[in-house]
PDB file of C-alpha atoms and ligand atoms in Angstrom:
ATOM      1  CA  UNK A 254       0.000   0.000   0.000  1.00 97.00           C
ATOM      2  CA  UNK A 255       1.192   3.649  -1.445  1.00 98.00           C
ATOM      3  CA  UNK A 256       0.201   5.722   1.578  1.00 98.00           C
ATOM      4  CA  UNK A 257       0.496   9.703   1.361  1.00 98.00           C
ATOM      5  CA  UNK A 258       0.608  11.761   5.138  1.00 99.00           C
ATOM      6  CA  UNK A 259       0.249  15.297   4.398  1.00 99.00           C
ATOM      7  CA  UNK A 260       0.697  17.974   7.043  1.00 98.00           C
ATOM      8  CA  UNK A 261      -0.244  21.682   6.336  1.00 98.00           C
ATOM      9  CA  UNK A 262       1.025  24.775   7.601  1.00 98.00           C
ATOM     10  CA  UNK A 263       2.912  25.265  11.112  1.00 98.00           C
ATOM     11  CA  UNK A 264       2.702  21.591  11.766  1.00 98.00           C
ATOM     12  CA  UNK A 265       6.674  21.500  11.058  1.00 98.00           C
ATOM     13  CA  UNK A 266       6.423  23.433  14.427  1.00 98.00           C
ATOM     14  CA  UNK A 267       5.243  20.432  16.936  1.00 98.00           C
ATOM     15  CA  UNK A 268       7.092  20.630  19.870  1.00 98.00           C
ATOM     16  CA  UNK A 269       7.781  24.084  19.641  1.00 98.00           C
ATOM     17  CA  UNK A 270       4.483  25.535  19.370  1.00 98.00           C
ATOM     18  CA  UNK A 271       1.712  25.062  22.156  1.00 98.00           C
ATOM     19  CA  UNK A 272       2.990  22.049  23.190  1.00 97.00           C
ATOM     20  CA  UNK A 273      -0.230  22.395  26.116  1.00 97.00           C
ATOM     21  CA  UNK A 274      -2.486  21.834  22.722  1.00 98.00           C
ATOM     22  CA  UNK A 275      -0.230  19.978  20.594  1.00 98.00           C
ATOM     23  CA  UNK A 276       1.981  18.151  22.971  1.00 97.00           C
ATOM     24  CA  UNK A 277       6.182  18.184  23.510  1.00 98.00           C
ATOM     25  CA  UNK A 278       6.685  16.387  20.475  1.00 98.00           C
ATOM     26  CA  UNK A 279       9.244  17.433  17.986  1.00 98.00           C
ATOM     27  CA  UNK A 280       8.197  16.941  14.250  1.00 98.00           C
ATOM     28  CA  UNK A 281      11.203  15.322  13.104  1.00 98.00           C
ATOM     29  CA  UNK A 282      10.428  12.721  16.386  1.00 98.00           C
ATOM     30  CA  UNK A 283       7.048  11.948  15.077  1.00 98.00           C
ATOM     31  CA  UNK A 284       8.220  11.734  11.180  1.00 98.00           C
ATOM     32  CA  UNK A 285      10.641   9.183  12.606  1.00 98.00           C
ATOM     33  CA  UNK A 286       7.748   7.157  14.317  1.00 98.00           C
ATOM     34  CA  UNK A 287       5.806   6.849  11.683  1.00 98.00           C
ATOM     35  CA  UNK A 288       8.051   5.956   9.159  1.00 98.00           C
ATOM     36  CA  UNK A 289       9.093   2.963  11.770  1.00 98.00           C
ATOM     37  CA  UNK A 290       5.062   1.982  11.954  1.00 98.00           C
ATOM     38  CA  UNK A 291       4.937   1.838   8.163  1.00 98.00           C
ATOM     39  CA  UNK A 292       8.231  -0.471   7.770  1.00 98.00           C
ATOM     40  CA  UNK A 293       6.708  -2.678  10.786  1.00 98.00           C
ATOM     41  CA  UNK A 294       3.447  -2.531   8.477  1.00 98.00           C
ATOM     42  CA  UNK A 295       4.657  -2.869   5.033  1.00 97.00           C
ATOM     43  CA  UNK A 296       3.592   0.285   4.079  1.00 98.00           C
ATOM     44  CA  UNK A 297       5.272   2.487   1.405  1.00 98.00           C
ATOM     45  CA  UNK A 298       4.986   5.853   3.240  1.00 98.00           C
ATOM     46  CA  UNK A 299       5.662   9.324   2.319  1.00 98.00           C
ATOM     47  CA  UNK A 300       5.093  12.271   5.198  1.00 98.00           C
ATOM     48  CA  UNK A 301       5.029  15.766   2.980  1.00 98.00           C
ATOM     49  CA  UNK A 302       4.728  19.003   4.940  1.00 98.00           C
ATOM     50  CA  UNK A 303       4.045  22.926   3.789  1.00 98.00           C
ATOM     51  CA  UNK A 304       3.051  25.787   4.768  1.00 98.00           C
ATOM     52  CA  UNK A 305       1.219  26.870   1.839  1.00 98.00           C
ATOM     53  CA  UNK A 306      -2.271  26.456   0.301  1.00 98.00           C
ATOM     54  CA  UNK A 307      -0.509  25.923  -3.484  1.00 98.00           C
ATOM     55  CA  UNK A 308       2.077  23.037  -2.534  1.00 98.00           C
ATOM     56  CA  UNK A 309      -0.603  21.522  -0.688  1.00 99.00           C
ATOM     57  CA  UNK A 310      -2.557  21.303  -4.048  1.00 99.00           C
ATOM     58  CA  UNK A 311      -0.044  20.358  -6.204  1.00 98.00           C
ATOM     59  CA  UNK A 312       0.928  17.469  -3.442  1.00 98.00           C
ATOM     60  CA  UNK A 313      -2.552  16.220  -3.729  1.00 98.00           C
ATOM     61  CA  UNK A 314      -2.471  16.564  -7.735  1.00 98.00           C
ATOM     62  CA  UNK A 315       1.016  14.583  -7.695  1.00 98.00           C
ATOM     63  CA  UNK A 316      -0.738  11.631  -5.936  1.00 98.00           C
ATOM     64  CA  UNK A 317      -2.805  10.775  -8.423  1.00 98.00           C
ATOM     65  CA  UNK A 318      -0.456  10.479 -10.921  1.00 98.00           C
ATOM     66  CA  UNK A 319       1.219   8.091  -8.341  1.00 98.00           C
ATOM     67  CA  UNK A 320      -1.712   6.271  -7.916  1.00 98.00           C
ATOM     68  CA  UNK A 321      -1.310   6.821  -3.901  1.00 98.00           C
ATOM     69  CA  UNK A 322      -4.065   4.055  -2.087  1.00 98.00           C
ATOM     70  CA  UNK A 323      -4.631   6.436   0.473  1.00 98.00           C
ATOM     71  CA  UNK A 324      -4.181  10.200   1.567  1.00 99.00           C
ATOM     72  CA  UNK A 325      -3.963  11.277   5.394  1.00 99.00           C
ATOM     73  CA  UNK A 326      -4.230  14.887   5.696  1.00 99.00           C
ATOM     74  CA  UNK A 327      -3.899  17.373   8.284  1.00 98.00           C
ATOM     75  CA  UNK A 328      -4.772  20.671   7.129  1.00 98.00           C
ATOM     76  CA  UNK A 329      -4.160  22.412  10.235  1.00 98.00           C
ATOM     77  CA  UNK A 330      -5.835  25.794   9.808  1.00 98.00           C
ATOM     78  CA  UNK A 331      -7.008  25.791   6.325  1.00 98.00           C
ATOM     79  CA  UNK A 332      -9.451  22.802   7.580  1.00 98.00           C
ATOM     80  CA  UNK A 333     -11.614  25.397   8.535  1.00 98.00           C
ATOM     81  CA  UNK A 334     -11.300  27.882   5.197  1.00 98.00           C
ATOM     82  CA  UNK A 335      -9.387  26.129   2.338  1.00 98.00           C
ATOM     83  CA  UNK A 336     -12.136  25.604  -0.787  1.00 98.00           C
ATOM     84  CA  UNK A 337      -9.114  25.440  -3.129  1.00 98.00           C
ATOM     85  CA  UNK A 338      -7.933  22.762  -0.950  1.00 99.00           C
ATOM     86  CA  UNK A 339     -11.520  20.833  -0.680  1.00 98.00           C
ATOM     87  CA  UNK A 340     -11.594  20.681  -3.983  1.00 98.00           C
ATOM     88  CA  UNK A 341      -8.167  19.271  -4.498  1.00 98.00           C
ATOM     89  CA  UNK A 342      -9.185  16.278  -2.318  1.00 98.00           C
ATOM     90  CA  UNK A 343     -12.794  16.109  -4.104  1.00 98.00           C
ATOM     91  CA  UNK A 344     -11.282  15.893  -7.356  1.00 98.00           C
ATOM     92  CA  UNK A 345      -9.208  12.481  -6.608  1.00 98.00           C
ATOM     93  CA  UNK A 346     -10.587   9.448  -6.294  1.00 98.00           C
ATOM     94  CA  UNK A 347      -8.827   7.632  -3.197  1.00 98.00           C
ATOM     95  CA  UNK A 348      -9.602   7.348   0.078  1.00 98.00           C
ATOM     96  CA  UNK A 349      -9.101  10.165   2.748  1.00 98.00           C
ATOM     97  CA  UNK A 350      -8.557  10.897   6.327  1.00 99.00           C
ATOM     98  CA  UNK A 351      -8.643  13.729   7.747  1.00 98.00           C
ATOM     99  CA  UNK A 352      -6.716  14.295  10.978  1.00 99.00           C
ATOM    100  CA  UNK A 353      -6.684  16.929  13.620  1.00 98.00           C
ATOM    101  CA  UNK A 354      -4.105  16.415  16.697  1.00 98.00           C
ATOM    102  CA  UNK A 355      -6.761  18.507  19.191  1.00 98.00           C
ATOM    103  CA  UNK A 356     -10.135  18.297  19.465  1.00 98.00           C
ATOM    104  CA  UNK A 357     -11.082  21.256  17.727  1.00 98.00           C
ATOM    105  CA  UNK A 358     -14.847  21.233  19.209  1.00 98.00           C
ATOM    106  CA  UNK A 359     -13.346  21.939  22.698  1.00 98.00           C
ATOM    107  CA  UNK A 360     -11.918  25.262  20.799  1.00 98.00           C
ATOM    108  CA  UNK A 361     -12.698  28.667  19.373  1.00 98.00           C
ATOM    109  CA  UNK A 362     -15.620  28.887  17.614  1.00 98.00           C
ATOM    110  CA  UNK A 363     -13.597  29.079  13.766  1.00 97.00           C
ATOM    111  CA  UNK A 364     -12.282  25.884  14.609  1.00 98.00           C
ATOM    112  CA  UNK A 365     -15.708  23.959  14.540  1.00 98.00           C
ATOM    113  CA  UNK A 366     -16.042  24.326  11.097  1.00 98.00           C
ATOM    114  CA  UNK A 367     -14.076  22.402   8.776  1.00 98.00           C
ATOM    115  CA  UNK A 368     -15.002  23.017   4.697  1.00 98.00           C
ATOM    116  CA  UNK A 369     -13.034  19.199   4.568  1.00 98.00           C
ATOM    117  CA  UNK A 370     -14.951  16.673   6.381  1.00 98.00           C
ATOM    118  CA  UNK A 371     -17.275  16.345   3.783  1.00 98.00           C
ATOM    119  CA  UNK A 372     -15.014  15.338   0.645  1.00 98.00           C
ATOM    120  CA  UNK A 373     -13.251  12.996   3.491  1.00 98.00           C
ATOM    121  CA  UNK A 374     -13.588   9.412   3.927  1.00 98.00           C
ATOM    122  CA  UNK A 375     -13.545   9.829   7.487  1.00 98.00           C
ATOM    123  CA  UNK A 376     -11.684  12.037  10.509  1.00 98.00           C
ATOM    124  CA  UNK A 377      -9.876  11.473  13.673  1.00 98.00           C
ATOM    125  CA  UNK A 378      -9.562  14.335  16.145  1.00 98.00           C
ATOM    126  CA  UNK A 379      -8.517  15.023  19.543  1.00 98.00           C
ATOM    127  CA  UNK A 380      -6.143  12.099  20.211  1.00 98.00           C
ATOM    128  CA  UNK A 381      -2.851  14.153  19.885  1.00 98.00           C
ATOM    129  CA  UNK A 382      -0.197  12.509  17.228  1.00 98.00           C
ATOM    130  CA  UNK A 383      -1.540   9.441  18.451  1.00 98.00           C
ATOM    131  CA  UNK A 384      -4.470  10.151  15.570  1.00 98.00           C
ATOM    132  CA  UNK A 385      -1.962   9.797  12.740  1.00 98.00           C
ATOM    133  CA  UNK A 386      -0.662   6.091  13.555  1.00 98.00           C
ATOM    134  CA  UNK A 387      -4.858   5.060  14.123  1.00 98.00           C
ATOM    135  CA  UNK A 388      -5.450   7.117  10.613  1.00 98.00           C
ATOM    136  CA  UNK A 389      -3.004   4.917   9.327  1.00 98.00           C
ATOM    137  CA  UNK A 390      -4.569   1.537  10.856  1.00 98.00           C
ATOM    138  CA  UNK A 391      -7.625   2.525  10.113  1.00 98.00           C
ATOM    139  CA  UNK A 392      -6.498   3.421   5.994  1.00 98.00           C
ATOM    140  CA  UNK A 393      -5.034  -0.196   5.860  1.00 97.00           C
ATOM    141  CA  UNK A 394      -8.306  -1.854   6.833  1.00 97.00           C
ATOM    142  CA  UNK A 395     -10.289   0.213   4.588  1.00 98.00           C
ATOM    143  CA  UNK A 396      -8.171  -0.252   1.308  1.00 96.00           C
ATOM    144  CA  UNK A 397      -8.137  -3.877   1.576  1.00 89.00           C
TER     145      UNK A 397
HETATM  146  C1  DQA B 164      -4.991  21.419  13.932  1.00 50.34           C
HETATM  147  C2  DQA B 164      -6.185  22.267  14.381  1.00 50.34           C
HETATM  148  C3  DQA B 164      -6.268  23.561  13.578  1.00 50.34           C
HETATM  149  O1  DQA B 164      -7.367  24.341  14.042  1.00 50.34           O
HETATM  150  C4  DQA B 164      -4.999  24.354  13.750  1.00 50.34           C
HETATM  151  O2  DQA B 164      -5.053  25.521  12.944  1.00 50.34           O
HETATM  152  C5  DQA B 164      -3.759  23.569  13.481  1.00 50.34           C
HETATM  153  C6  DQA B 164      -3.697  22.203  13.975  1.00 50.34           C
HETATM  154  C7  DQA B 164      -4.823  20.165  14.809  1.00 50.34           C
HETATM  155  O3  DQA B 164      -4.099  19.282  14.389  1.00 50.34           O
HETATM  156  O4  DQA B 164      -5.381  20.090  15.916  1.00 50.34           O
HETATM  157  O5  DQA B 164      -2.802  24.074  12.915  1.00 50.34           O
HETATM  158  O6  DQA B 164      -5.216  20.975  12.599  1.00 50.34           O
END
């Protein structure tokens, strides 16, 4: 299984930023981890990270040319106001999960609302990092 994490912007800043939301973490740490779950796994695993809306789009693009199995995607704040991004995900046809590290319904008000969700196959939120390595359990039940 080709599986694609994508992390969008300031999530190359775990373990520097908020760590009371987002935990002590470093990114590089969790990239590590994960790579180690997919090897365990026999998974063919790629974790991409940006900061902007654009590379985020072309990432998405680039995957279906790859014929990626599945995407997990973290959109961090654009979740709640990325259309461009939405329709990225709409327009490729392979599974989806959307991740959020905090549980964004225990936060302000412009974090309920994520224009994502609905072009998603599913979501995991407010587990910490932990959500990534069940997104990824979860993606290799569902493509089977
Ligand atoms: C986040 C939640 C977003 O609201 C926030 O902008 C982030 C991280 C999360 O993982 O909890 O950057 O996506």
């Amino acid at each position: 299984m080709k599986l694609l994490i994508i992390n969008g912007p300031n999530l190359n800043f775990l373990g520097i930023r908020e760590k009371s939301i987002y935990g002590a973490e470093g990114y590089e740490t969790l990239v590590e981890r994960l790579k180690q779950k997919a090897k365990q796994d026999g998974i063919d695993l790629e974790v991409y990270q940006d900061n902007s809306e654009g590379a985020i789009i072309d990432r998405i693009q680039q995957a279906y040319f790859e014929e990626v199995d599945g995407i997990i995607i973290n959109p961090g704040a654009y979740a709640h106001y990325s259309i461009a991004i939405r329709d990225a995900l709409a327009s490729v046809d392979i599974p989806k999960i959307e991740v959020h590290i905090s549980n964004v319904y225990k936060r302000e008000e412009f974090r309920h609302t994520s224009v994502i969700t609905p072009v998603c196959t599913g979501e995991i939120l407010g587990l910490g990092v932990q959500g990534y390595f069940l997104a990824m359990d979860a993606m290799k039940e569902y493509v089977k």
